[in-house]
Every structure is written in C-alpha cells, then in structure tokens.
Amino acid sequence: MTMTESDFLQDVPPGRLRPLNQTELKATLADLKDIATSEPAIAALLGSDSPLRDFIFAALTLSPHLREMANLDPALLVAAISKPLSPQIEALVAEARRAWLPAQDGAPSPSESEVMSRLRIAKRRASFLIALADLARIFDGRATTRWLTALAEASISAAIDHLLLSSHEAGKITVRDPSTPSRGSGLIVLGMGKLGAEELNYSSDIDLVIFFDEMAGIVANPDDAIDIFPRLMRRLVRILQERTADGYVFRTDLRLRPDPGSTPLAIPVDAAMIYYEGRGQNWERAAFIKARAVGGDIAAGQAFIRDLVPFVFRKYLDYAAISDIHSIKRQIHAHKGHGAIAVKGHNVKLGRGGIREIEFFVQTQQLIAGGRMPALRCRATEETLGELTKAKWIDAETRDELTEAYWFLRDVEHRIQMVRDEQTHLLPETDVELKRIAFMMGFSDLSGFSEALVATLKTVERRYARLFEQETKLSTETGNLVFTGQGDDPDTLKTLHRLGFERSSDISHVIRTWHYGRYRATQSVEARERLTELTPELLRVFGESKRADEALLRFDSFISGLPAGIQLFSLLSTNPALLSLIVNIMSSAPRLAEIIAAKPHVFDGMLDPGLMAELPTRDYLAERIKSFLAPAVHYEEVLDRLRIFASEQRFLIGIRLLTGAIAGAMAARAFTYLADLIVEAALNAVMKEIQAAYGDYPGGRVAIVGMGKLGSFELTAGSDIDIILLYDYDDEAGESTGPKPLDATRYFTRITQRLMAALSAPTAEGVLYEVDMRLRPSGNKGPVATRINSFEKYQRGEAWTWEHMALSRARLICGDADLVLNAERIIGEVLSARRDIPKIAKDVAEMRGLIEQEKPPVSIWHLKLIPGGLIDIEFIAQYLRLIAPARGVGIDANGLSTGEALKLLGGSLMDRNDLDLCLEALHLYTELSQLIRLCVDGPFDPDKAPSGLIELVCRAGDCPDIKTLEAELKRLSKAVRKVFQSVVRA
C-alpha cells in the first residue's frame, strides 16, 4: 500500500479502505449523524462527497474499538479530520509526560487517581489518532511503533516521577531535586522486548525490569530500600494497567526480572549483577539484547546495560555458545511444522513464518557474533538486519525480504489489535472477521490478502529454516556409527554418548535389532537401506531432545508395531519437519507415544500435508466422519469404524495442539465437536438396530443432552462424557410396532443401554468414551432414560441447586428436532427463574467446600481442584447464571463455554478487573490442562515429567521456566479464590 505524503487525513486518497458491509455502514452512519448534531465539522463531513468521508466511514465499520472511541469523544474525531496528526500526537505524548506535574504553578501535586486519569485520556486520544494515521497510511509501521513507544515511555516516566515525588512528600525518601525526581534516584526502569526496541504494537503490553541502587542516597537507611521500591512498583503496575472509567494505559508485565517466582518486583543492582553473572539463563541473554532505559534514572539504567554487555554478548564463539543458542531455540520453540500454512486462526507473532521467527533469526546471529562485532548490538529488528548485511552475515536479498515481511506482518498484527483493542496476534477464524483485516490492510478482497500473507509467511519460514540448516552443517560432525556384528563398537558408543544418549550400549543394541530385520517394518532390504541412510540424522535429532534414551526407546516401540516401514522411513528422510514432530511426541508426550505404538494407524493422518493447514472445525470433522462411515454396512462395522475414526482424529487434534498449530481453547472445541459427532453417529446406528429388532414406537423421539465439559465445549484428550437421554412418545401408544414389541419404559431404556455400550464397550478397536449418566434426574437411583415431562417436573420442583448449576452447562447435541427445541425451552425457563440469591450463594459455597474437603488437591498442578482453580471459575459462571434473573439480567448464556458465559454474565454482574483476572486464569488453566491431559495419563509432576513436556508446558504458560510458571499459577489461583469469595457471598 502506498504512503500518503501528508500529515492531514483530508489528503487520504480515494479507495484507501473498504467498509466491512452495509449493516456496519448503516450503524456507523447513524452514530456519525448523532455526533453531527453537536459537531458542525462532522455534519459538514457527512454532507461532502469526499475520500475523507469514505475513509472515516470505512475505518469505523472495520474497527468497533475506533467507533466506540469516536462516540465517546466526538471532539477527538473532529480534531483528527481537521488538523495535522503528528503535532497532535506529539502534544498528547508531552501531556502524558507532564501528567505528574501540578496543573499550574504553586498548585499541590496531583493525586494518584488524577495522574491515572490524565495518562488514560492521553493514551486513548493518541492511540485513536495513531490508528487513523496508520490506516490512512500517513504513518507506516515504523512511525506507528515509534509513536506508541514514545507514548509508553512518557507514561512510564510520568508514573515513576509521580511515585518518587509522592514518596518524597510523604517523607519516605529524599529526592535530589523535586522538579526532576528521577534524576540521580538510582531507580532503573528498563524496557524489554518491543518497548526496548521502540517497536511497540497497537495493543501491546509492556515488559519492564526494575532495579534500584540502595546506595544512591535517596533512602536514609539503605536496608529500607528493599521494602520501599517493590511497594512503589506495585503502585506503578496499578497506575498503568488497572481498568478505570477512563480505560487503561498499558498492561504491564514484570516477569522478565531474575527468578520472578521468588524475587520482589524491584531488585537491588548488586544482587541482579551477581545473578546474571552466576545464574543468568539463555532466554535472559536474548531478552537483554533489546533492553533500554525507559524511565527513572536514565543514566544509571544506561550504565547497568553497559555492565551487562559481557553477559549478553560473549567474547568467543565456541561449541558451548552454539549449544546455548540451540537451547534458546528450544525454549522459544517456534515449531516449524510441515505442510501448508493456514490463514484462519494463524498466529502472526508465534506461528510458523511469523514475527517471532524474524526476530529469532536476527537475535541468534547477534548472540553468535555480537561479542566480536559491536555494530551488531542493535535493538531494532530492521536496523540489525542492515548491520548483519554490512557484516556479510546475510546477503542484501535476505535483508530486503525479511524487512518487507517484518513490516507487513507488523501491519497485520496492528490491524488485528485495532479491531477491538485486544492484545492478540491470532487472525480470525471466520471469513467475515478475516475480511475486516484484509480491508484494513487495503486489500479489495480476502483472497488477495490471503495470498500475500501466505507468501510472506513462506518467505520467512524458508529463510528461518536455512539459518538452522547452515548451523547444523557447521556444528554437527556425527562421528563413528557402526551397528554391524554382535558386539558394541567402542567408537560408536562414544559418538552416541556425545550425541546425547546416556545408555549408549542399550541404544546400540536397539539399532542393531532394526538392522537385523527383527521387526516387520525392517524385514525388506529396501526398508533397511532407507533406515540405514536415516539413522545418523535420526540419532542426531533424538540426541538433541532431553532424556534422549527414553524418547528413542519409545520410537523403537512404535516401529516394532508397524506392519511396514519403507513409506515411513522414506518420508522421514525427505521431511525433516515430520522427523522433528515424531521426536517431539516421543520426548514430550508419553501418552501419545503409547497410542501410536498401540495403534499405528493413527499415524496415517499425519502423512496428510494439509493437516496443519486445516482447523478441526465441526464442518471439517463432520465431512470426514460421513465419508469414513459410508462403507460400513453392519452395526458392528459402524462401531469399529467410529472407534478408528475417533482415535485417529483425537490423535490429530492432539498433534495440532502439541505443535502449536492450535491453542488449548480450540483443542477443547475440537475434542467436543468430535464427541458430538461420535455420539450422534452412535445414536443413529443404535436407533436402526432397535427399530429392526423392536420396531418403531409411535411418536417416539429421542434427544441427547451433553452435560459437564461436553456441554460447555471443554473436553480434553482423555475426558469421559456426561450425557442424559431424553425421550417422548404418543400417550395413546401401548407398545412398539415390531415383531418383539416393548412397552415405552423398556423400549427407551434399551436404546439408552445400547447407546452406552456402543460408546463404552471395549472392542478390538478399543473404547470410544467412558460414559457418565449420573447427572440425570435422581442420579444413579433414577431410570437411565428420562421422559421429557418427568425431566421438566424434576427440574422445576425437585432439583437441588447443584443440579441447576450442572444444568447451566447443558447443551442439546443431537436428536429429534422438536424434542431438542422442547428441552432447550425447559432448560431456558428453569434457568431463567428468579432465585433466592443468599440461598444460592450459600449452596454454591457449601458445595465448593465439600469438594475441597473430599478431594483435596495434591499439588498446584491439580488445576481443577486447587483453591482458585478451574472449579472456582466454573462455579462463579454457574452462580452468575442462576442469580442473573433475580438481578434483572436477562442474558441467555445457555450452550456456551465457561469463558463465553463468564464474559457475557460477568460484564453485568462482576467488577471488570475481577472478570479480566478470571478470564486470564481460565485461559492459562485451559492451555495447561489441555496439554497435560494430552501428553500424560494421571497427575502431572514436574519432577517426573519428560523434559520435552516441561518445555511445552512453559511455552503454553508463556513463562521461561517451571518455577516461574508455578509462581504465576499460585498468584492467579490466590487472586481467583478472592474473587470467588467476593462474588459468591451468602
């Protein structure tokens, strides 16, 4: 998209943006007409036929966030269309920087809430103008990121000055000069990541690391500094990120400090230096490349960064350094995957070919060579690419391709975030929402945008892959690998040990077994030849995984069960990404490895190159189950095919989750869609069998209610399913019409029993699901099938509060359409009844206490049962659903996930900060529990878990190590428990 050579929006060229659709256009026009009644400039705009009018219409249809801001502050929209943009933004940045100062000379210092309000208003206005300038292409990505960074720095500096001055006025510290409180304070505020590189994104959070020099002289007793400064930093976080009526400034993350699980928010300089010199980790070296003093005592911050140079940029390049860099790659874990790249749902930051790969491409080479070449110690990505070219580390073509790709992807990222001011990097999963992004990027249609995006992602992926191919050639000379004869070759044992295997002799024996053709997969000469060619690479890749011996032994177990091997070995030879994926499974997911070994057919789906490109939506799975069941003629054949299909698709959903192609919430949806389709297909097969044996029951109809995690789209890889079978029939009928007629009770009971057997009885192909029907009326004491009128009577008159809580997650998943509608009506009416709020609160709290008493959590990793864990969040959502009618909130939250229900109900019934906290915790719990249930059976113990799984869990929790993640879980669960106690008050 060409740039606009002007600083005025009125000079925007025709056709810069397209409106999303007519509906949004009408809504936007209505809003602008309302504004025009009080703003003549907007009235004039509406009356004109100009490119500016068309641009404003389009921009406000494409971004609900910008439209909301225009409605909130019409004068801001007037200023945007009538004055040059840069001077206005510059003035707002200056306004933010002055937020700590008195309104006029001689006036008292502003209160904290006043500072917060000033910063939020400046941020809101500046971000509105920056967004319009970016969409109009008055600003390119470089200018947008610079302005956003300047705004963040001004806000941080103002907040720090306010905190220091208020502490000075309270007599806790003595600053050198109250007119410049930060100067000489010894308080070091470093901006990390995109803030440090001056590349902040539109809805970015900011990463800060804070140190203080207790000998700087502003604290009378240096020993008091360790209490004073961390307390100030808690206030800093509140000033910047707490949501108020004016919004928020920036979400603030302080977790990049040393050992964040056990250290205060601000750390003494000397302690930090000792830590980095003695215990500093790989990810911290990479993080400090971009570190920059952004607030507080700038001179002290710059000196601290200079002192850290030997830690970040090592003087010599040796094998340990290369191994270090490989280790960072594993920790960042941008998995390359294989096959095509999906556009829908793609993560433009962390996904394949994304922004992170460009940054890592740059950082890797900075870490290797920055020690000897100071010119490479830049912070900004584009600048570093230029320096790498000058230093002949990359060619000009690579520089240009990656620079263009970087700014294209940053533009996409900004537009994703501009839509609703959300800190997300995920492209939408629907065509309508994707069109928003395409139109905001200036494309006229979705296909043009998709082609440009995929081409960009592939360019990045290609360049990124080449970097590591070259590194492999430089750093791996395999050495002797001889597996002939009966005994071990001593040099081969040394090579295996060097490659990373501890039990060299056992591994040598396993590989000799392959070469002897003792497995079906290695019996043919061709298969053994392919395997011999593959062995050095196989050993190298397995050796790079931690606990390499266990991983290779799992692989051995896998190939021992294969009917043939030549196709697999050929594929692995030519497809390094597939080999990486197998190593990933064997080293991090014992449960998946056991599934592959027991049922090698599940692996067939991985050979489909389109696997990672296709999201496992309901339509995707429905199309496949239909074609897979089509050849089945007999009932037993249908059940076997259902089991084969379910095990394969569960495995493939798991692979997508394991490789990061989908996130935990999407995996939960996919596992649930799969269960819905399996239950429906099993019910159809059962009904045919019953009808063949006992005939039709006059007016007979059946519907299945999904309860628990099945009802709320939250199944995991190993979940059982909770269902209720409802039925109805014509009252006049006495029995079924077949050769062996049955009365109603026996007929529908037989359907239920056959359905349970179809789902849970073990066959040669295994079990589909363990089925739990205890949530039916009267539980295990009641009949297995429930007539609809009995269900209604029970729910309206006899059900306990906990049963209504369970009902709030009920979802009709299949069956007769009229019965489904009737059941949905009953559930809706029962849940819409006005209840006694204190009684509900008492019942919910007692129920939670009972669970806590009977099932105490064994560790912080029992995410479901811990105080402040999943159950607390689920109970909050269920409680809100039950009390909403009594509070006058008529929201229909049926058939939603816990997160969706919480968002919908919490918006009216909870404090916004509490709601955000619960959603943040739920997101983390979901990501972790999905991954853990996928990879291991039974409880998760970090001390015993495969190291590959630990890395995956840390990546899913966005934490550098397991201790940090555990500290984050403790922080969130503690906070959620407080929210639970305040929301569910008797």
mmCIF file of C-alpha atoms in Angstrom, residues 30-290:
data_model
loop_
_atom_site.group_PDB
_atom_site.id
_atom_site.type_symbol
_atom_site.label_atom_id
_atom_site.label_comp_id
_atom_site.label_asym_id
_atom_site.label_seq_id
_atom_site.Cartn_x
_atom_site.Cartn_y
_atom_site.Cartn_z
ATOM 1 C CA ALA A 30 -26.284 6.509 12.493
ATOM 2 C CA ASP A 31 -23.540 7.118 15.073
ATOM 3 C CA LEU A 32 -21.974 9.884 12.963
ATOM 4 C CA LYS A 33 -25.368 11.565 12.473
ATOM 5 C CA ASP A 34 -25.774 11.639 16.266
ATOM 6 C CA ILE A 35 -22.330 13.215 16.620
ATOM 7 C CA ALA A 36 -23.126 15.699 13.819
ATOM 8 C CA THR A 37 -25.940 17.249 15.881
ATOM 9 C CA SER A 38 -23.330 18.758 18.207
ATOM 10 C CA GLU A 39 -20.274 18.897 15.912
ATOM 11 C CA PRO A 40 -20.653 21.051 12.748
ATOM 12 C CA ALA A 41 -17.409 19.622 11.291
ATOM 13 C CA ILE A 42 -18.925 16.130 11.297
ATOM 14 C CA ALA A 43 -22.142 17.444 9.778
ATOM 15 C CA ALA A 44 -20.035 19.042 7.009
ATOM 16 C CA LEU A 45 -18.151 15.773 6.533
ATOM 17 C CA LEU A 46 -21.407 13.826 6.136
ATOM 18 C CA GLY A 47 -22.640 16.360 3.599
ATOM 19 C CA SER A 48 -19.494 16.122 1.478
ATOM 20 C CA ASP A 49 -18.688 13.587 -1.211
ATOM 21 C CA SER A 50 -15.022 13.178 -0.415
ATOM 22 C CA PRO A 51 -12.391 10.464 0.004
ATOM 23 C CA LEU A 52 -12.089 11.588 3.662
ATOM 24 C CA ARG A 53 -15.761 10.844 4.320
ATOM 25 C CA ASP A 54 -15.455 7.405 2.675
ATOM 26 C CA PHE A 55 -12.291 6.682 4.648
ATOM 27 C CA ILE A 56 -13.870 7.600 8.022
ATOM 28 C CA PHE A 57 -16.985 5.538 7.197
ATOM 29 C CA ALA A 58 -14.841 2.517 6.276
ATOM 30 C CA ALA A 59 -12.450 2.832 9.237
ATOM 31 C CA LEU A 60 -15.297 2.991 11.764
ATOM 32 C CA THR A 61 -17.096 -0.021 10.212
ATOM 33 C CA LEU A 62 -13.888 -2.059 10.333
ATOM 34 C CA SER A 63 -12.953 -1.217 13.933
ATOM 35 C CA PRO A 64 -15.670 -1.341 16.634
ATOM 36 C CA HIS A 65 -12.977 -0.015 19.009
ATOM 37 C CA LEU A 66 -12.376 3.170 16.958
ATOM 38 C CA ARG A 67 -16.122 3.675 16.558
ATOM 39 C CA GLU A 68 -16.612 3.436 20.332
ATOM 40 C CA MET A 69 -13.811 5.985 20.862
ATOM 41 C CA ALA A 70 -15.351 8.394 18.338
ATOM 42 C CA ASN A 71 -18.712 8.143 20.146
ATOM 43 C CA LEU A 72 -17.010 8.651 23.497
ATOM 44 C CA ASP A 73 -15.003 11.710 22.422
ATOM 45 C CA PRO A 74 -16.508 13.355 19.297
ATOM 46 C CA ALA A 75 -14.134 16.341 19.598
ATOM 47 C CA LEU A 76 -11.263 13.920 19.044
ATOM 48 C CA LEU A 77 -12.755 12.807 15.725
ATOM 49 C CA VAL A 78 -13.194 16.470 14.742
ATOM 50 C CA ALA A 79 -9.541 17.176 15.559
ATOM 51 C CA ALA A 80 -8.474 14.090 13.589
ATOM 52 C CA ILE A 81 -10.189 15.202 10.386
ATOM 53 C CA SER A 82 -9.322 18.886 10.580
ATOM 54 C CA LYS A 83 -5.762 19.242 11.947
ATOM 55 C CA PRO A 84 -2.372 17.713 11.111
ATOM 56 C CA LEU A 85 -1.953 14.464 13.082
ATOM 57 C CA SER A 86 1.707 14.382 14.142
ATOM 58 C CA PRO A 87 1.656 17.657 16.145
ATOM 59 C CA GLN A 88 -1.496 16.483 17.950
ATOM 60 C CA ILE A 89 0.090 13.136 18.875
ATOM 61 C CA GLU A 90 3.291 14.905 19.919
ATOM 62 C CA ALA A 91 1.250 17.195 22.187
ATOM 63 C CA LEU A 92 -0.544 14.178 23.727
ATOM 64 C CA VAL A 93 2.780 12.413 24.385
ATOM 65 C CA ALA A 94 4.014 15.612 26.075
ATOM 66 C CA GLU A 95 0.732 15.765 28.033
ATOM 67 C CA ALA A 96 1.314 12.182 29.267
ATOM 68 C CA ARG A 97 4.869 13.054 30.267
ATOM 69 C CA ARG A 98 3.578 16.044 32.307
ATOM 70 C CA ALA A 99 0.799 14.043 33.994
ATOM 71 C CA TRP A 100 2.684 14.033 37.326
ATOM 72 C CA LEU A 101 3.035 17.828 37.468
ATOM 73 C CA PRO A 102 0.610 20.228 39.203
ATOM 74 C CA ALA A 103 -1.996 21.752 36.884
ATOM 75 C CA GLN A 104 -0.431 25.199 37.496
ATOM 76 C CA ASP A 105 2.498 26.718 39.346
ATOM 77 C CA GLY A 106 2.008 26.714 43.094
ATOM 78 C CA ALA A 107 -0.786 24.150 42.988
ATOM 79 C CA PRO A 108 -0.366 20.908 45.003
ATOM 80 C CA SER A 109 0.872 17.747 43.261
ATOM 81 C CA PRO A 110 -1.925 15.775 41.600
ATOM 82 C CA SER A 111 -3.371 12.730 43.410
ATOM 83 C CA GLU A 112 -2.627 9.233 42.123
ATOM 84 C CA SER A 113 -6.138 8.896 40.691
ATOM 85 C CA GLU A 114 -5.682 12.235 38.896
ATOM 86 C CA VAL A 115 -2.378 11.037 37.365
ATOM 87 C CA MET A 116 -4.090 7.799 36.313
ATOM 88 C CA SER A 117 -6.936 9.713 34.674
ATOM 89 C CA ARG A 118 -4.582 12.083 32.788
ATOM 90 C CA LEU A 119 -2.486 9.195 31.467
ATOM 91 C CA ARG A 120 -5.536 7.221 30.327
ATOM 92 C CA ILE A 121 -7.080 10.159 28.487
ATOM 93 C CA ALA A 122 -3.775 10.946 26.717
ATOM 94 C CA LYS A 123 -3.322 7.268 25.781
ATOM 95 C CA ARG A 124 -6.880 6.923 24.496
ATOM 96 C CA ARG A 125 -6.657 10.026 22.339
ATOM 97 C CA ALA A 126 -3.185 9.354 20.997
ATOM 98 C CA SER A 127 -3.962 5.726 20.137
ATOM 99 C CA PHE A 128 -7.101 6.847 18.249
ATOM 100 C CA LEU A 129 -5.108 9.330 16.146
ATOM 101 C CA ILE A 130 -2.254 6.844 15.588
ATOM 102 C CA ALA A 131 -4.716 4.193 14.388
ATOM 103 C CA LEU A 132 -6.350 6.544 11.872
ATOM 104 C CA ALA A 133 -2.936 7.755 10.648
ATOM 105 C CA ASP A 134 -1.808 4.144 10.222
ATOM 106 C CA LEU A 135 -4.988 3.041 8.411
ATOM 107 C CA ALA A 136 -4.733 6.087 6.118
ATOM 108 C CA ARG A 137 -1.043 5.209 5.580
ATOM 109 C CA ILE A 138 0.007 8.663 6.718
ATOM 110 C CA PHE A 139 2.128 6.564 9.108
ATOM 111 C CA ASP A 140 3.797 3.315 8.120
ATOM 112 C CA GLY A 141 4.516 0.583 10.672
ATOM 113 C CA ARG A 142 7.810 2.235 11.629
ATOM 114 C CA ALA A 143 6.141 5.525 12.567
ATOM 115 C CA THR A 144 3.255 3.777 14.338
ATOM 116 C CA THR A 145 5.587 1.712 16.532
ATOM 117 C CA ARG A 146 7.756 4.764 17.288
ATOM 118 C CA TRP A 147 4.782 6.869 18.410
ATOM 119 C CA LEU A 148 3.321 4.048 20.518
ATOM 120 C CA THR A 149 6.726 3.547 22.159
ATOM 121 C CA ALA A 150 7.088 7.299 22.819
ATOM 122 C CA LEU A 151 3.649 7.289 24.453
ATOM 123 C CA ALA A 152 4.573 4.296 26.656
ATOM 124 C CA GLU A 153 7.876 5.883 27.704
ATOM 125 C CA ALA A 154 6.188 9.180 28.557
ATOM 126 C CA SER A 155 3.571 7.340 30.641
ATOM 127 C CA ILE A 156 6.167 5.226 32.496
ATOM 128 C CA SER A 157 8.398 8.246 33.188
ATOM 129 C CA ALA A 158 5.463 10.326 34.449
ATOM 130 C CA ALA A 159 4.270 7.489 36.702
ATOM 131 C CA ILE A 160 7.783 6.984 38.134
ATOM 132 C CA ASP A 161 8.219 10.737 38.741
ATOM 133 C CA HIS A 162 4.837 10.827 40.499
ATOM 134 C CA LEU A 163 5.725 7.823 42.704
ATOM 135 C CA LEU A 164 9.111 9.243 43.673
ATOM 136 C CA LEU A 165 7.725 12.701 44.379
ATOM 137 C CA SER A 166 4.780 11.399 46.430
ATOM 138 C CA SER A 167 7.192 9.248 48.493
ATOM 139 C CA HIS A 168 9.451 12.302 48.907
ATOM 140 C CA GLU A 169 6.486 14.395 50.095
ATOM 141 C CA ALA A 170 5.478 11.579 52.477
ATOM 142 C CA GLY A 171 8.993 11.640 53.990
ATOM 143 C CA LYS A 172 9.884 8.065 52.953
ATOM 144 C CA ILE A 173 12.667 9.081 50.553
ATOM 145 C CA THR A 174 14.562 12.296 49.768
ATOM 146 C CA VAL A 175 14.983 13.012 46.038
ATOM 147 C CA ARG A 176 17.819 15.298 44.938
ATOM 148 C CA ASP A 177 15.590 17.702 43.020
ATOM 149 C CA PRO A 178 11.768 17.556 43.347
ATOM 150 C CA SER A 179 11.436 19.209 39.908
ATOM 151 C CA THR A 180 13.197 16.168 38.340
ATOM 152 C CA PRO A 181 12.566 13.368 40.875
ATOM 153 C CA SER A 182 14.044 10.539 38.768
ATOM 154 C CA ARG A 183 17.434 12.099 38.129
ATOM 155 C CA GLY A 184 20.077 10.543 40.403
ATOM 156 C CA SER A 185 17.420 8.402 42.137
ATOM 157 C CA GLY A 186 19.197 5.114 41.358
ATOM 158 C CA LEU A 187 15.803 3.675 40.273
ATOM 159 C CA ILE A 188 16.400 1.845 36.981
ATOM 160 C CA VAL A 189 13.424 1.056 34.734
ATOM 161 C CA LEU A 190 14.402 -0.997 31.681
ATOM 162 C CA GLY A 191 12.029 -1.545 28.776
ATOM 163 C CA MET A 192 12.392 -5.014 27.278
ATOM 164 C CA GLY A 193 11.211 -6.610 24.050
ATOM 165 C CA LYS A 194 9.330 -4.346 21.670
ATOM 166 C CA LEU A 195 9.333 -1.457 24.143
ATOM 167 C CA GLY A 196 13.135 -1.592 24.342
ATOM 168 C CA ALA A 197 13.442 -1.824 20.549
ATOM 169 C CA GLU A 198 10.973 1.053 20.042
ATOM 170 C CA GLU A 199 8.709 -1.339 18.129
ATOM 171 C CA LEU A 200 5.640 -1.428 20.391
ATOM 172 C CA ASN A 201 2.435 -2.796 18.860
ATOM 173 C CA TYR A 202 -1.025 -1.225 18.946
ATOM 174 C CA SER A 203 -2.487 -3.075 21.957
ATOM 175 C CA SER A 204 0.848 -4.145 23.386
ATOM 176 C CA ASP A 205 1.598 -4.951 26.952
ATOM 177 C CA ILE A 206 4.920 -3.563 28.178
ATOM 178 C CA ASP A 207 7.721 -5.674 29.646
ATOM 179 C CA LEU A 208 9.669 -3.873 32.359
ATOM 180 C CA VAL A 209 12.590 -4.961 34.547
ATOM 181 C CA ILE A 210 13.243 -2.740 37.552
ATOM 182 C CA PHE A 211 16.405 -2.435 39.655
ATOM 183 C CA PHE A 212 17.476 0.062 42.301
ATOM 184 C CA ASP A 213 20.761 1.217 43.758
ATOM 185 C CA GLU A 214 20.229 1.309 47.529
ATOM 186 C CA MET A 215 23.408 3.431 47.846
ATOM 187 C CA ALA A 216 22.080 6.206 45.572
ATOM 188 C CA GLY A 217 21.353 8.238 48.696
ATOM 189 C CA ILE A 218 17.599 8.826 48.388
ATOM 190 C CA VAL A 219 16.712 6.300 51.128
ATOM 191 C CA ALA A 220 18.054 7.302 54.550
ATOM 192 C CA ASN A 221 18.604 3.679 55.629
ATOM 193 C CA PRO A 222 19.702 1.556 52.616
ATOM 194 C CA ASP A 223 18.179 -1.546 54.280
ATOM 195 C CA ASP A 224 14.705 0.023 53.900
ATOM 196 C CA ALA A 225 15.081 0.212 50.092
ATOM 197 C CA ILE A 226 14.086 -3.467 49.646
ATOM 198 C CA ASP A 227 10.656 -2.634 51.159
ATOM 199 C CA ILE A 228 10.145 0.809 49.652
ATOM 200 C CA PHE A 229 10.897 0.194 45.952
ATOM 201 C CA PRO A 230 8.914 -3.063 45.431
ATOM 202 C CA ARG A 231 5.931 -1.348 47.090
ATOM 203 C CA LEU A 232 6.286 1.586 44.665
ATOM 204 C CA MET A 233 6.376 -0.862 41.745
ATOM 205 C CA ARG A 234 3.087 -2.430 42.806
ATOM 206 C CA ARG A 235 1.632 1.063 42.581
ATOM 207 C CA LEU A 236 3.317 1.547 39.179
ATOM 208 C CA VAL A 237 1.556 -1.547 37.821
ATOM 209 C CA ARG A 238 -1.752 -0.277 39.218
ATOM 210 C CA ILE A 239 -1.252 3.203 37.713
ATOM 211 C CA LEU A 240 -0.534 1.752 34.265
ATOM 212 C CA GLN A 241 -2.813 -1.259 33.913
ATOM 213 C CA GLU A 242 -5.825 -1.041 36.221
ATOM 214 C CA ARG A 243 -9.047 -0.516 34.250
ATOM 215 C CA THR A 244 -10.993 2.557 35.337
ATOM 216 C CA ALA A 245 -13.827 4.551 33.771
ATOM 217 C CA ASP A 246 -11.133 6.176 31.557
ATOM 218 C CA GLY A 247 -9.755 2.789 30.381
ATOM 219 C CA TYR A 248 -6.179 1.661 30.981
ATOM 220 C CA VAL A 249 -2.731 2.877 29.892
ATOM 221 C CA PHE A 250 -0.645 -0.259 29.215
ATOM 222 C CA ARG A 251 -0.854 -3.819 30.558
ATOM 223 C CA THR A 252 2.409 -4.203 32.458
ATOM 224 C CA ASP A 253 4.490 -7.368 32.849
ATOM 225 C CA LEU A 254 7.397 -7.510 35.322
ATOM 226 C CA ARG A 255 8.135 -11.250 34.923
ATOM 227 C CA LEU A 256 11.405 -10.842 32.995
ATOM 228 C CA ARG A 257 13.261 -9.988 36.221
ATOM 229 C CA PRO A 258 15.653 -12.557 37.733
ATOM 230 C CA ASP A 259 13.836 -15.614 39.172
ATOM 231 C CA PRO A 260 10.420 -13.886 39.203
ATOM 232 C CA GLY A 261 8.793 -16.655 41.244
ATOM 233 C CA SER A 262 10.806 -15.778 44.333
ATOM 234 C CA THR A 263 12.049 -12.184 43.967
ATOM 235 C CA PRO A 264 10.381 -8.805 44.702
ATOM 236 C CA LEU A 265 9.164 -6.575 41.833
ATOM 237 C CA ALA A 266 12.289 -4.395 42.119
ATOM 238 C CA ILE A 267 15.740 -5.868 42.788
ATOM 239 C CA PRO A 268 18.989 -4.299 44.106
ATOM 240 C CA VAL A 269 21.521 -3.659 41.338
ATOM 241 C CA ASP A 270 24.297 -5.663 43.035
ATOM 242 C CA ALA A 271 22.051 -8.707 43.569
ATOM 243 C CA ALA A 272 20.986 -8.533 39.903
ATOM 244 C CA MET A 273 24.601 -8.433 38.690
ATOM 245 C CA ILE A 274 25.552 -11.429 40.870
ATOM 246 C CA TYR A 275 22.532 -13.311 39.471
ATOM 247 C CA TYR A 276 23.287 -12.605 35.803
ATOM 248 C CA GLU A 277 26.992 -13.387 36.135
ATOM 249 C CA GLY A 278 26.410 -16.645 38.002
ATOM 250 C CA ARG A 279 22.938 -17.950 37.106
ATOM 251 C CA GLY A 280 21.743 -15.948 34.101
ATOM 252 C CA GLN A 281 19.900 -18.114 31.573
ATOM 253 C CA ASN A 282 19.824 -18.304 27.777
ATOM 254 C CA TRP A 283 16.441 -16.652 27.395
ATOM 255 C CA GLU A 284 17.654 -13.736 29.553
ATOM 256 C CA ARG A 285 20.634 -13.168 27.236
ATOM 257 C CA ALA A 286 18.249 -12.960 24.279
ATOM 258 C CA ALA A 287 15.854 -10.689 26.202
ATOM 259 C CA PHE A 288 18.576 -8.187 27.163
ATOM 260 C CA ILE A 289 19.608 -7.590 23.543
ATOM 261 C CA LYS A 290 16.653 -5.161 23.340
#
